[in-house]
Amino acid sequence: MRPHRHSKREPEQNWVSERDGYAPRVLSPAVEDLVTQLAKLPGIGRRTAQRLAFHLLSARAEDAVGLARAIEEVKARVRFCRECGNLTEEELCDMCSDMRRDRSVICVVEQPVDVVSLERTHEYRGLYHVLGGALSPLDGVEPSDLRIGGLLARIERGEVEEIVLATNPTMTGEATAAYLADKLRGRVRVTRLASGLPVGGDLEYADEVTLGRALSGRREM
């Protein structure tokens, strides 16, 4: 009869297998929190958030501190222009305070990033009005949630002759444009960016040439 061999005892683990409903802690709490915060950004999934987190960990300390400082600065200093809703560090944004711009035309967009996209075309020299979104009843976004009242107030002053509706060519963007066109009809000339923009896309993803043509070829509504 063979002697009984005692099996070598495995060292104790501080975790239980995934089969039992637990998993080993792979990331430290601090790194896990960073990944979670990064994953909240639009277009950033968990895998991308992990890559960004590991990049920050391997970056120079001054670069990571610089990024954190820039985020704090922008949240503390940047506000919405009291006239048009664009981003600014003053009471009025650069476009609203520039008296060389054509004050008889206002281009209505959904978000501040759309102003950046349209300015890159160098085809537009009027003013802007940022709604802060688009009408979407399913998401609870009603006219009162957008800066429509401010737009009407600007028109009432009598300087504005044309409103260019440059909301995104999406279902919500088209619905917003139709709503505004109906509300403004008879008060001022209302135009819409010409066709050619990708349906269902956002202005920020359109190239400068396409956007420039859409501006110069805008049509009456």
Coordinates of C-alpha atoms in Angstrom, one line a residue:
M1 CA 0.0 0.0 0.0
R2 CA 1.4 3.3 -1.1
P3 CA 2.0 5.9 1.6
H4 CA -0.4 8.7 1.7
R5 CA 1.1 11.9 0.3
H6 CA 0.0 15.2 1.8
S7 CA -0.8 17.7 -0.9
K8 CA 1.1 21.0 -0.7
R9 CA -1.1 23.7 0.8
E10 CA -1.8 26.6 -1.4
P11 CA -1.2 30.1 0.1
E12 CA -4.3 31.9 1.2
Q13 CA -5.7 34.4 -1.2
N14 CA -7.4 37.6 -0.2
W15 CA -10.1 37.2 -2.8
V16 CA -12.7 34.6 -3.9
S17 CA -13.0 33.3 -7.4
E18 CA -15.4 35.0 -9.9
R19 CA -17.4 31.7 -9.8
D20 CA -18.4 32.6 -6.2
G21 CA -19.4 36.1 -7.2
Y22 CA -16.2 37.9 -6.4
A23 CA -13.2 38.9 -8.4
P24 CA -9.7 40.0 -7.5
R25 CA -9.1 43.7 -7.1
V26 CA -7.1 44.6 -10.3
L27 CA -7.1 48.4 -10.0
S28 CA -6.4 50.4 -6.8
P29 CA -9.4 52.4 -5.5
A30 CA -7.8 55.6 -6.7
V31 CA -7.2 54.3 -10.3
E32 CA -10.7 52.8 -10.3
D33 CA -12.2 56.1 -9.4
L34 CA -10.2 57.9 -12.1
V35 CA -11.4 55.3 -14.7
T36 CA -15.0 55.8 -13.5
Q37 CA -14.8 59.6 -13.8
L38 CA -13.2 59.5 -17.3
A39 CA -15.8 57.0 -18.5
K40 CA -18.5 59.6 -17.8
L41 CA -17.2 61.7 -20.7
P42 CA -19.2 61.5 -24.0
G43 CA -17.8 58.9 -26.4
I44 CA -15.5 57.4 -23.8
G45 CA -16.1 53.8 -22.9
R46 CA -14.5 51.9 -20.0
R47 CA -11.7 50.5 -22.1
T48 CA -10.7 53.9 -23.4
A49 CA -11.0 55.3 -19.9
Q50 CA -8.6 52.7 -18.7
R51 CA -6.1 53.6 -21.4
L52 CA -6.4 57.3 -20.6
A53 CA -5.9 56.5 -16.9
F54 CA -2.8 54.4 -17.4
H55 CA -1.4 57.1 -19.7
L56 CA -1.9 59.7 -17.0
L57 CA -0.2 57.5 -14.5
S58 CA 2.8 57.1 -16.8
A59 CA 2.9 60.8 -17.7
R60 CA 5.1 63.3 -15.9
A61 CA 3.7 64.6 -12.7
E62 CA 3.6 68.2 -14.0
D63 CA 1.6 67.2 -17.0
A64 CA -1.1 65.5 -14.8
V65 CA -1.2 68.4 -12.5
G66 CA -1.4 70.8 -15.5
L67 CA -4.4 68.9 -16.8
A68 CA -6.2 69.0 -13.4
R69 CA -5.5 72.7 -13.1
A70 CA -6.8 73.4 -16.6
I71 CA -10.1 71.6 -15.7
E72 CA -10.5 73.6 -12.5
E73 CA -9.7 76.8 -14.3
V74 CA -12.2 76.3 -17.1
K75 CA -15.0 75.4 -14.6
A76 CA -14.2 78.4 -12.5
R77 CA -13.7 81.0 -15.2
V78 CA -15.8 80.1 -18.3
R79 CA -19.5 81.1 -18.4
F80 CA -22.3 81.6 -20.9
C81 CA -22.4 84.9 -22.8
R82 CA -25.4 86.8 -21.4
E83 CA -26.4 87.8 -24.9
C84 CA -26.1 84.7 -27.1
G85 CA -25.2 81.7 -24.8
N86 CA -21.8 81.1 -26.3
L87 CA -18.9 80.3 -24.0
T88 CA -16.8 83.2 -22.7
E89 CA -14.7 84.4 -19.8
E90 CA -16.4 87.9 -19.9
E91 CA -20.0 89.1 -19.8
L92 CA -20.1 89.1 -23.6
C93 CA -18.3 86.6 -25.9
D94 CA -15.9 87.8 -28.6
M95 CA -18.5 87.6 -31.4
C96 CA -21.1 89.7 -29.5
S97 CA -18.6 92.3 -28.5
D98 CA -17.1 92.7 -32.0
M99 CA -18.9 95.7 -33.6
R100 CA -17.4 94.8 -37.0
R101 CA -19.8 91.8 -37.3
D102 CA -23.1 92.0 -39.2
R103 CA -25.7 92.5 -36.5
S104 CA -28.6 92.1 -38.8
V105 CA -28.1 88.3 -39.1
I106 CA -28.2 85.7 -36.2
C107 CA -27.2 82.1 -36.8
V108 CA -29.0 79.8 -34.3
V109 CA -27.1 76.7 -33.2
E110 CA -27.6 74.0 -30.6
Q111 CA -24.3 74.1 -28.7
P112 CA -21.1 76.3 -28.4
V113 CA -19.1 73.7 -30.3
D114 CA -21.2 74.5 -33.4
V115 CA -20.1 78.1 -33.3
V116 CA -16.5 76.8 -33.5
S117 CA -17.3 74.7 -36.5
L118 CA -19.1 77.5 -38.4
E119 CA -16.3 80.0 -37.6
R120 CA -13.8 77.7 -39.2
T121 CA -15.5 78.2 -42.6
H122 CA -14.8 81.9 -42.7
E123 CA -18.1 82.2 -44.6
Y124 CA -20.2 83.8 -41.9
R125 CA -19.7 87.3 -40.3
G126 CA -23.0 87.7 -38.4
L127 CA -23.9 87.0 -34.8
Y128 CA -24.9 83.7 -33.1
H129 CA -27.5 82.4 -30.7
V130 CA -26.8 79.2 -28.8
L131 CA -30.0 77.3 -27.8
G132 CA -28.3 75.0 -25.4
G133 CA -29.8 71.9 -27.0
A134 CA -32.7 70.8 -29.2
L135 CA -36.4 70.0 -28.7
S136 CA -36.9 66.4 -27.6
P137 CA -40.2 65.7 -25.8
L138 CA -39.1 62.1 -25.3
D139 CA -36.1 63.3 -23.3
G140 CA -38.1 66.0 -21.5
V141 CA -36.6 68.9 -23.4
E142 CA -39.3 71.5 -24.0
P143 CA -39.1 75.0 -25.6
S144 CA -38.9 76.5 -22.1
D145 CA -35.7 74.5 -21.5
L146 CA -33.9 76.3 -24.4
R147 CA -32.8 79.9 -24.9
I148 CA -35.7 80.7 -27.2
G149 CA -36.9 83.5 -25.1
G150 CA -33.6 85.3 -25.4
L151 CA -33.6 84.9 -29.1
L152 CA -37.1 86.5 -29.3
A153 CA -36.0 89.3 -27.1
R154 CA -33.0 90.0 -29.5
I155 CA -35.4 90.1 -32.5
E156 CA -37.8 92.5 -30.7
R157 CA -35.0 95.1 -30.6
G158 CA -35.5 95.6 -34.4
E159 CA -31.9 95.2 -35.6
V160 CA -32.2 91.6 -36.8
E161 CA -33.3 91.0 -40.4
E162 CA -32.5 87.3 -40.9
I163 CA -32.3 84.2 -38.7
V164 CA -30.2 81.4 -40.0
L165 CA -31.4 78.1 -38.5
A166 CA -28.2 75.9 -38.2
T167 CA -29.5 73.2 -35.8
N168 CA -28.1 69.7 -36.5
P169 CA -29.6 67.7 -39.4
T170 CA -31.0 65.2 -36.9
M171 CA -34.6 64.4 -35.9
T172 CA -34.5 66.7 -32.9
G173 CA -32.5 69.4 -34.8
E174 CA -35.1 69.4 -37.7
A175 CA -37.9 69.5 -35.2
T176 CA -36.3 72.5 -33.5
A177 CA -35.8 74.3 -36.8
A178 CA -39.4 73.7 -37.8
Y179 CA -40.7 75.0 -34.4
L180 CA -38.6 78.2 -34.6
A181 CA -39.5 78.8 -38.3
D182 CA -43.1 78.6 -37.4
K183 CA -42.7 80.9 -34.4
L184 CA -40.6 83.5 -36.3
R185 CA -42.5 83.5 -39.6
G186 CA -43.7 87.1 -40.4
R187 CA -41.2 88.7 -38.0
V188 CA -37.9 88.2 -39.8
R189 CA -36.5 86.4 -42.8
V190 CA -35.9 82.7 -41.8
T191 CA -33.4 80.5 -43.6
R192 CA -32.0 77.0 -43.1
L193 CA -28.6 75.6 -44.0
A194 CA -28.6 74.1 -47.5
S195 CA -28.7 70.3 -48.0
G196 CA -25.4 68.5 -48.3
L197 CA -24.8 68.0 -44.6
P198 CA -24.9 64.3 -43.5
V199 CA -28.4 63.4 -42.3
G200 CA -28.3 62.3 -38.7
G201 CA -24.9 63.9 -38.0
D202 CA -23.7 66.9 -36.0
L203 CA -22.3 70.1 -37.4
E204 CA -19.1 69.6 -35.5
Y205 CA -18.2 66.5 -37.7
A206 CA -18.8 68.3 -41.0
D207 CA -15.8 69.6 -42.8
E208 CA -15.3 73.3 -43.4
V209 CA -16.0 73.2 -47.2
T210 CA -19.3 71.4 -46.7
L211 CA -20.4 73.7 -44.0
G212 CA -19.3 76.8 -46.0
R213 CA -21.4 75.6 -48.9
A214 CA -24.4 75.0 -46.6
L215 CA -24.1 78.5 -45.3
S216 CA -23.7 80.3 -48.6
G217 CA -26.5 78.2 -50.2
R218 CA -29.0 78.5 -47.3
R219 CA -32.7 78.3 -48.3
E220 CA -35.8 80.1 -47.2
M221 CA -38.1 78.4 -44.7

